[in-house]
Short mmCIF file of C-alpha atoms and ligand atoms in Angstrom, two decimals:
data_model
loop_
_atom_site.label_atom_id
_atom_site.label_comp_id
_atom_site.label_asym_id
_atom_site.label_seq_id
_atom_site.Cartn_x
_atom_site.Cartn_y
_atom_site.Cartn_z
CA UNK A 7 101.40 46.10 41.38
CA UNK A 8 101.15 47.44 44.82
CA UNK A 9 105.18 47.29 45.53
CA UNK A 10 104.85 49.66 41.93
CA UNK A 11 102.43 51.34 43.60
CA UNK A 12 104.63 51.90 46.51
CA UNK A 13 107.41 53.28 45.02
CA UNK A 14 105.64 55.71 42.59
CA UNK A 15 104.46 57.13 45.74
CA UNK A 16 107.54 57.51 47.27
CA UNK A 17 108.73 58.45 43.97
CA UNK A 18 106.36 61.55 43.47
CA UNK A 19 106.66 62.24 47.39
CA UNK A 20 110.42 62.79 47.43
CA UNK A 21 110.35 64.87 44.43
CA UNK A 22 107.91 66.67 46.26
CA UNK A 23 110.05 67.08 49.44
CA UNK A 24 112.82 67.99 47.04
CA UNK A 25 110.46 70.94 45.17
CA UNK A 26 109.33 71.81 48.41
CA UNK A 27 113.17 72.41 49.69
CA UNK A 28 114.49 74.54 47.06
CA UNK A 29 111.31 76.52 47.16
CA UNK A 30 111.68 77.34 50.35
CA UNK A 31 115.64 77.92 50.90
CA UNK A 32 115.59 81.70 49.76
CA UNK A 33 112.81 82.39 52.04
CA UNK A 34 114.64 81.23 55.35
CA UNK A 35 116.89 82.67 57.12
CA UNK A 36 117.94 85.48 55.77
CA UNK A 37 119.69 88.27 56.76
CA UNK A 38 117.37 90.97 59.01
CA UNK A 39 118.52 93.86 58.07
CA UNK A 40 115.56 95.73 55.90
CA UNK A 41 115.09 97.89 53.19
CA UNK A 42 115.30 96.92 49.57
CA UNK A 43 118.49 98.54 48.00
CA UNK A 44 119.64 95.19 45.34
CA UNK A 45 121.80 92.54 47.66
CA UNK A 46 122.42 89.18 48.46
CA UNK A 47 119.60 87.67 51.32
CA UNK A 48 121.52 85.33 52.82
CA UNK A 49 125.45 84.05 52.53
CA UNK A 50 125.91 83.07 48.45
CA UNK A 51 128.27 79.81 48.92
CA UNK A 52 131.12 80.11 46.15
CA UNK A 53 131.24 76.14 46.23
CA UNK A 54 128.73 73.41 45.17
CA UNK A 55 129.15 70.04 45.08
CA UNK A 56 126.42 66.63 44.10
CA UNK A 57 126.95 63.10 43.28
CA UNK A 58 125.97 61.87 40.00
CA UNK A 59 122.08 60.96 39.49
CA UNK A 60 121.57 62.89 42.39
CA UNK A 61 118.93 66.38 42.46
CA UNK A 62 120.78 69.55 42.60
CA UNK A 63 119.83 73.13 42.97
CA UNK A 64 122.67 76.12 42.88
CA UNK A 65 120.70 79.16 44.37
CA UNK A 66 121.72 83.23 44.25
CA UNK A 67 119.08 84.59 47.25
CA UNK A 68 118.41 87.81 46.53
CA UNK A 69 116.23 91.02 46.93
CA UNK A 70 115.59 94.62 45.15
CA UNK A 71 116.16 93.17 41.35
CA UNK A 72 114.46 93.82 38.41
CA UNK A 73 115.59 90.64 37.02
CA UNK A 74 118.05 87.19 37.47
CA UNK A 75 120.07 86.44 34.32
CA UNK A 76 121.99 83.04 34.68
CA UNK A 77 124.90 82.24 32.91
CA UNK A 78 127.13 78.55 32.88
CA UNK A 79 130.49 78.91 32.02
CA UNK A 80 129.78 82.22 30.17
CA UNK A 81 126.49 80.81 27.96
CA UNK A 82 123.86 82.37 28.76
CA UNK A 83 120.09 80.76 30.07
CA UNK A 84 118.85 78.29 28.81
CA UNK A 85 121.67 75.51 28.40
CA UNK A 86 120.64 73.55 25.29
CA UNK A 87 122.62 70.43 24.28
CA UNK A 88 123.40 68.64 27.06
CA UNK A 89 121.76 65.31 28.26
CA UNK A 90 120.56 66.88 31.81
CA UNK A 91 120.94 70.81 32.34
CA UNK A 92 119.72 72.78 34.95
CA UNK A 93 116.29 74.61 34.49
CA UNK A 94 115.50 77.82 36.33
CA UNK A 95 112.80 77.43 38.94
CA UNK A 96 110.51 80.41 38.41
CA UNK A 97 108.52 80.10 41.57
CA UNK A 98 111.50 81.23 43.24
CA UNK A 99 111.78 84.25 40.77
CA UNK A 100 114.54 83.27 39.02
CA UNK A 101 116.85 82.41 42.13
CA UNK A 102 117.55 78.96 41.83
CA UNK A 103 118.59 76.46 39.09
CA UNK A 104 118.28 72.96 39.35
CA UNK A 105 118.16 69.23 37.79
CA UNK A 106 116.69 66.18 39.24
CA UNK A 107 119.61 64.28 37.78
CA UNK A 108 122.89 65.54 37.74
CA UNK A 109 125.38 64.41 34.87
CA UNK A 110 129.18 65.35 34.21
CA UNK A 111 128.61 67.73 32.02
CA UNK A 112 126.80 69.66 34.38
CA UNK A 113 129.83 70.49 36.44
CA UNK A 114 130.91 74.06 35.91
CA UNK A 115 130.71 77.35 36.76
CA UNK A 116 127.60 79.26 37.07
CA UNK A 117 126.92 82.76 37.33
CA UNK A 118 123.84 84.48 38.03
CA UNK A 119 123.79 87.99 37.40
CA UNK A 120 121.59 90.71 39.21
CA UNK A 121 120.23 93.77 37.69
CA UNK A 122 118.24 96.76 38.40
CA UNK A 123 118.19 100.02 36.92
CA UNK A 124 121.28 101.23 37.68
CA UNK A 125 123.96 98.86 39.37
CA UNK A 126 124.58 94.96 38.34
CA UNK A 127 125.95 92.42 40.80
CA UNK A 128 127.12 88.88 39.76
CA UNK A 129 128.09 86.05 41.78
CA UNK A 130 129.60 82.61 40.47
CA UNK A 131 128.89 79.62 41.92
CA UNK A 132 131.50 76.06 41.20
CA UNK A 133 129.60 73.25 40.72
CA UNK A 134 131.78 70.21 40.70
CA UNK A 135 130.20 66.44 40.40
CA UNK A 136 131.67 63.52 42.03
CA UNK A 137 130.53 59.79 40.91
CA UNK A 138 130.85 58.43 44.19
CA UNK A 139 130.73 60.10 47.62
CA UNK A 140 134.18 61.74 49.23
CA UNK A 141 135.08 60.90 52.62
CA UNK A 142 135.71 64.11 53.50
CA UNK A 143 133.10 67.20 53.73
CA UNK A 144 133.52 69.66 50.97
CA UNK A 145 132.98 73.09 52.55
CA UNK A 146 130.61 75.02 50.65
CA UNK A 147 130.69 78.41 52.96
CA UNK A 148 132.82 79.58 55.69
CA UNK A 149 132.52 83.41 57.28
CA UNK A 150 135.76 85.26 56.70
CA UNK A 151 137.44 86.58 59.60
CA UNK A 152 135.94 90.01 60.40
CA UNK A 153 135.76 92.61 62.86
CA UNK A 154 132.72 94.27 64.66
CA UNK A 155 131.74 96.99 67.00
CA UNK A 156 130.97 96.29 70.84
CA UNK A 157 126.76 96.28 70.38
CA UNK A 158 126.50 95.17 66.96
CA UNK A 159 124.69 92.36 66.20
CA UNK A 160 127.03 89.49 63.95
CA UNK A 161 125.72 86.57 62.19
CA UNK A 162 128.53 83.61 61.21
CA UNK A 163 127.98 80.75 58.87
CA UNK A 164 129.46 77.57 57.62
CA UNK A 165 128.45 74.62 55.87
CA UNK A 166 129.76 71.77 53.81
CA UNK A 167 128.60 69.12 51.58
CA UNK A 168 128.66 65.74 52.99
CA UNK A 169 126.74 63.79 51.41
CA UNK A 170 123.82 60.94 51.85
CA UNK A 171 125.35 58.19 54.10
CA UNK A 172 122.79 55.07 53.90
CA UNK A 173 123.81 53.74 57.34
CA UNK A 174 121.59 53.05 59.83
CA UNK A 175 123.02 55.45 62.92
CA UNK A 176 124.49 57.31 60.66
CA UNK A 177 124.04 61.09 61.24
CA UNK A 178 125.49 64.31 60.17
CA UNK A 179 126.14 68.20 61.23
CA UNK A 180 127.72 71.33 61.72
CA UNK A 181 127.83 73.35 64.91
CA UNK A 182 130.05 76.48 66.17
CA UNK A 183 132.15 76.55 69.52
CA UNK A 184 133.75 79.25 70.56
CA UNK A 185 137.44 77.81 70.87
CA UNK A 186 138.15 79.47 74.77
CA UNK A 187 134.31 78.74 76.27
CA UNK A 188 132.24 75.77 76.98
CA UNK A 189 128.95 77.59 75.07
CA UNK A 190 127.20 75.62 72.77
CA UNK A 191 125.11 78.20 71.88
CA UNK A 192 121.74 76.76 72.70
CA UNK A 193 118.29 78.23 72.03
CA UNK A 194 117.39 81.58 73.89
CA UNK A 195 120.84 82.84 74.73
CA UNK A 196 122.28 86.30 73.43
CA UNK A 197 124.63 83.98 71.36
CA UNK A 198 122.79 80.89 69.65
CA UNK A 199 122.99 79.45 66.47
CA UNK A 200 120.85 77.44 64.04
CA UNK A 201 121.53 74.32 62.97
CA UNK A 202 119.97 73.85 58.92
CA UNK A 203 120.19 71.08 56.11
CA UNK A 204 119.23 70.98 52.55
CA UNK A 205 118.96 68.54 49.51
CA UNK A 206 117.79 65.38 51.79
CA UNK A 207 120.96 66.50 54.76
CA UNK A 208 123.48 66.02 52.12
CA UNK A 209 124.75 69.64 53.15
CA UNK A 210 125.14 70.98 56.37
CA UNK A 211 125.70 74.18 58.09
CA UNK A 212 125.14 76.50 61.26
CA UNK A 213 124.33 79.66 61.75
CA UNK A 214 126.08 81.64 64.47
CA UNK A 215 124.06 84.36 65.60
CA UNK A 216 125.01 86.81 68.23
CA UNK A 217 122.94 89.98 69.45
CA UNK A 218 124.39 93.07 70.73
CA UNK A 219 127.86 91.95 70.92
CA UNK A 220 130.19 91.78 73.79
CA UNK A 221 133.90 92.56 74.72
CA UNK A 222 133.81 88.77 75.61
CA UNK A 223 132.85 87.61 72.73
CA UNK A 224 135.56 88.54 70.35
CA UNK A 225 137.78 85.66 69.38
CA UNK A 226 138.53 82.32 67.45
CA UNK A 227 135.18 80.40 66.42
CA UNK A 228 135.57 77.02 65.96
CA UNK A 229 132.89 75.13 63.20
CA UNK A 230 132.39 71.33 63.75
CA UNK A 231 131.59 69.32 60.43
CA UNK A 232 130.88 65.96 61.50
CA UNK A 233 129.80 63.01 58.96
CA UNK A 234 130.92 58.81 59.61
CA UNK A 235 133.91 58.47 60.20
CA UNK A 236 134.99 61.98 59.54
CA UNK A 237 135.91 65.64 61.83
CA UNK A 238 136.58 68.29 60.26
CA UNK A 239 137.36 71.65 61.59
CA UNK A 240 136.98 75.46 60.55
CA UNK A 241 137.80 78.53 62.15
CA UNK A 242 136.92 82.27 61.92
CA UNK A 243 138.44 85.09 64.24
CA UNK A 244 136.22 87.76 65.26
CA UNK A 245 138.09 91.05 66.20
CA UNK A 246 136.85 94.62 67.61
CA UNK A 247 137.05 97.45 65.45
CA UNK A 248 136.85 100.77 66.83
CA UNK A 249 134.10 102.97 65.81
CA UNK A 250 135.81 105.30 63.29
CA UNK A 251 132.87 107.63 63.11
CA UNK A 252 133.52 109.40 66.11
CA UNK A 253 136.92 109.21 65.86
CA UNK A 254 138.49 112.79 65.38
CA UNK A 255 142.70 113.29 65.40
CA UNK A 256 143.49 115.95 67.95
CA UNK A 257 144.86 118.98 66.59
CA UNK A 258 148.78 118.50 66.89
CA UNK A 259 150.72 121.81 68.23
CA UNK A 260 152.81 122.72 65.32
CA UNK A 261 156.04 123.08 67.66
CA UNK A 262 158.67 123.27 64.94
CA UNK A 263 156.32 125.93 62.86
CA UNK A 264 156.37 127.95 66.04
CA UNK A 265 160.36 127.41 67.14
CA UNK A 266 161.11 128.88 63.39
CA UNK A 267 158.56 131.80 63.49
CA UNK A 268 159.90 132.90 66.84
CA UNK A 269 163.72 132.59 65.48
CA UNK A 270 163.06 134.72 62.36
CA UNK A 271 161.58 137.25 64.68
CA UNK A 272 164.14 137.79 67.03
CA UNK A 273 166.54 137.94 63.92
CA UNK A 274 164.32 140.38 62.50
CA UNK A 275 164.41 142.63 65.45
CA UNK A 276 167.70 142.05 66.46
CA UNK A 277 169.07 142.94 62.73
CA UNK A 278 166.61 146.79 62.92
CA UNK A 279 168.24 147.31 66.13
CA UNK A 280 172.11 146.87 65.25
CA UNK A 281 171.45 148.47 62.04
CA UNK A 282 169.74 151.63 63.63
CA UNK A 283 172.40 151.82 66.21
CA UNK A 284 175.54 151.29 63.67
CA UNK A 285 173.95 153.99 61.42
CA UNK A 286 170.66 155.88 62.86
CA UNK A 287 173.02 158.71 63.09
CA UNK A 288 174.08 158.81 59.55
CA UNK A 289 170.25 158.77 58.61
CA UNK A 290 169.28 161.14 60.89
CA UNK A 291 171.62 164.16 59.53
CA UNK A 292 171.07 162.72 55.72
CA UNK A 293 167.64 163.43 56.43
CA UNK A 294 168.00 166.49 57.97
CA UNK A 295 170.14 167.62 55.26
CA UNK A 296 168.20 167.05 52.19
CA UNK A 297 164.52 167.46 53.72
CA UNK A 298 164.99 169.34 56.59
CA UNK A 299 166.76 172.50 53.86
CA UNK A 300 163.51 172.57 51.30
CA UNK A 301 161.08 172.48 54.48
CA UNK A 302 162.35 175.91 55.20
C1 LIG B 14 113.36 84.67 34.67
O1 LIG B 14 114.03 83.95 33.66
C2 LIG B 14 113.35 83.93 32.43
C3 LIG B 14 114.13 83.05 31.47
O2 LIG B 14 115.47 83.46 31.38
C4 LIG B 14 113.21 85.36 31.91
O3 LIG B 14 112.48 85.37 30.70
C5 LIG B 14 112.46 86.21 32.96
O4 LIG B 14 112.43 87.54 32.54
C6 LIG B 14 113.19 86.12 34.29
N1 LIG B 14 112.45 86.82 35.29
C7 LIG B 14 113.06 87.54 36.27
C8 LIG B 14 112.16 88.20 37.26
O5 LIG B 14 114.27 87.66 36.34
C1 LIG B 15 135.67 77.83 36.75
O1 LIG B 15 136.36 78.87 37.43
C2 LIG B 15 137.60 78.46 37.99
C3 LIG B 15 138.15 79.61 38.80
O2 LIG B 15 137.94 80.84 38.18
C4 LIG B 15 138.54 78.00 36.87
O3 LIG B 15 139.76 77.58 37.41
C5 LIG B 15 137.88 76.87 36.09
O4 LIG B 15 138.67 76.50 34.99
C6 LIG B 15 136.49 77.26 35.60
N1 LIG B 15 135.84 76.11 35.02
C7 LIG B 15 135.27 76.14 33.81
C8 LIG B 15 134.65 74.87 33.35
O5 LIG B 15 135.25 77.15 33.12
C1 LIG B 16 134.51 75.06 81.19
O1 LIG B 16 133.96 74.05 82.04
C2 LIG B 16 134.85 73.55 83.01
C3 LIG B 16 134.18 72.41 83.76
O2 LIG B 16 132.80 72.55 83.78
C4 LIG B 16 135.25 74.70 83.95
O3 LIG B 16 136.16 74.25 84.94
C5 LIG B 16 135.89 75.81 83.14
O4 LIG B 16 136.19 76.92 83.95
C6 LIG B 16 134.98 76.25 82.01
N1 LIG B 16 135.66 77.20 81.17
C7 LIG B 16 135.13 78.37 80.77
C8 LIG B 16 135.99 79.25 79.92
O5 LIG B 16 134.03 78.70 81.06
#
């Protein structure tokens, strides 16, 4: 009775830990910038990955909608017919799906679609189901390689699934280098990054977070997934784009415009001179003739 006891308890406090972490994702770390014009909060991953049995929540983190439509392969909200499919979780206004038990037919792809009153965004999300754990981490979200402005503040991301190891020591993460430094980007710095979780640490990720960015700083970035027994390594290249605001061509001199002009000019004048010296005299007495006679 009491071991039943027990494991109710930890039973209805898992699922509670669970509830509590999908609640909860869209509402941390996002991105800073303000305002409300319809957009993606935080980095959508394009890749999802569980283990049979296991809870699972896809989630499209969003602000400035008017409403969340999801779809699964195409079919629209809500998936009958199936033994275990995903149920929106309305506390999070519409943002996440998820099941406390995922089954096979639950792998697909799932779309969420944003709308407001004028413009509609969609993003798909893969969800792929394994029935026992992969060695290797399944990368859920890397930054592209992108380029930024000397004072700009950058945020990089990456995370992979890598499953619940149930090993004693065993322990898992992602963390950013910078591939030519010795930073670790620790707490405080103008560069630091922040180390997050979800589902129970099955995934992993970092955020790479740099203020006011520096000529130094521009580079290859180097993200660390480590689980037992496995290394695996991601990289994103940071590059400095000009600021093309202020940017204005000079005006080119228009030398062969000018060389042609002055040619056709001297022709010009050179052609009313010959032709006033070969026959000025002619024209002179022709005029004198016929006009200077009925003048009289
Ligand atoms: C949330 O989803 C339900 C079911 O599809 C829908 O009726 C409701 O309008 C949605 N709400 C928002 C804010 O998208
Ligand atoms: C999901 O999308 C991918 C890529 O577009 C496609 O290859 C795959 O067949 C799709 N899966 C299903 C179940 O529709
Ligand atoms: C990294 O650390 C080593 C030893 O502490 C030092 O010699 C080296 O100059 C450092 N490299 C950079 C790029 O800071």
């Amino acid at each position: 009775m009491v071991v039943y006891i027990l494991f109710l308890v930890t039973v209805i406090y898992n699922s509670c830990l669970i509830i509590y972490a999908i609640e909860d994702y869209c509402s941390t770390n996002k991105f800073t910038n303000d305002g409300n014009t319809m957009g993606f909060t935080k980095e959508p991953s394009l890749s999802e990955y569980a283990i049979l049995g296991k809870f699972k929540g896809l989630h499209c983190c969003a602000k400035g909608y008017r409403s969340i439509e999801w779809y699964k392969d195409g079919r629209p909200y809500p998936w009958h017919g199936t033994f275990s499919p995903l149920i929106i979780y309305p506390e999070s206004a519409n943002q996440t799906v998820y099941t406390q038990s995922v089954t096979r037919e639950d792998a697909g792809n799932y779309t969420c679609l944003l709308r407001n009153d004028s413009v509609v965004y969609t993003h798909t999300i893969t969800l792929r189901v394994f029935e026992t754990l992969p060695d290797d981490p399944k990368i859920t979200y890397i930054s592209e390689n992108t380029s930024a402005c000397i004072g700009e503040p950058l945020r990089l991301f990456c995370e992979a699934f890598v499953g619940f190891v149930d090993l004693p020591d065993a322990y898992s993460e992602a963390f950013w280098s910078k591939s030519d430094g010795n930073d670790t980007f620790e707490d405080g710095s103008r560069i630091h990054q922040i180390k997050v979780s979800r589902e129970d640490g099955q995934i992993c990720g970092s955020y790479l977070i740099i203020n006011n960015l520096k000529e130094e700083d521009y580079g290859k970035y180097t993200c660390t997934i480590i689980k037992p027994g496995r290394l695996m390594e991601l990289f994103t290249y940071l590059s400095e784009r000009k600021n093309s605001v202020t940017y204005v061509p000079p005006n080119e001199v228009p030398y062969k415009k000018l060389f042609i002009a002055a040619a056709i000019t001297i022709l010009l004048i050179a052609t009313v001179i010959i032709l006033y010296l070969q026959f000025g005299l002619v024209v002179r007495v022709f005029c004198k003739d016929h006009f200077g006679r009925l003048l009289e």
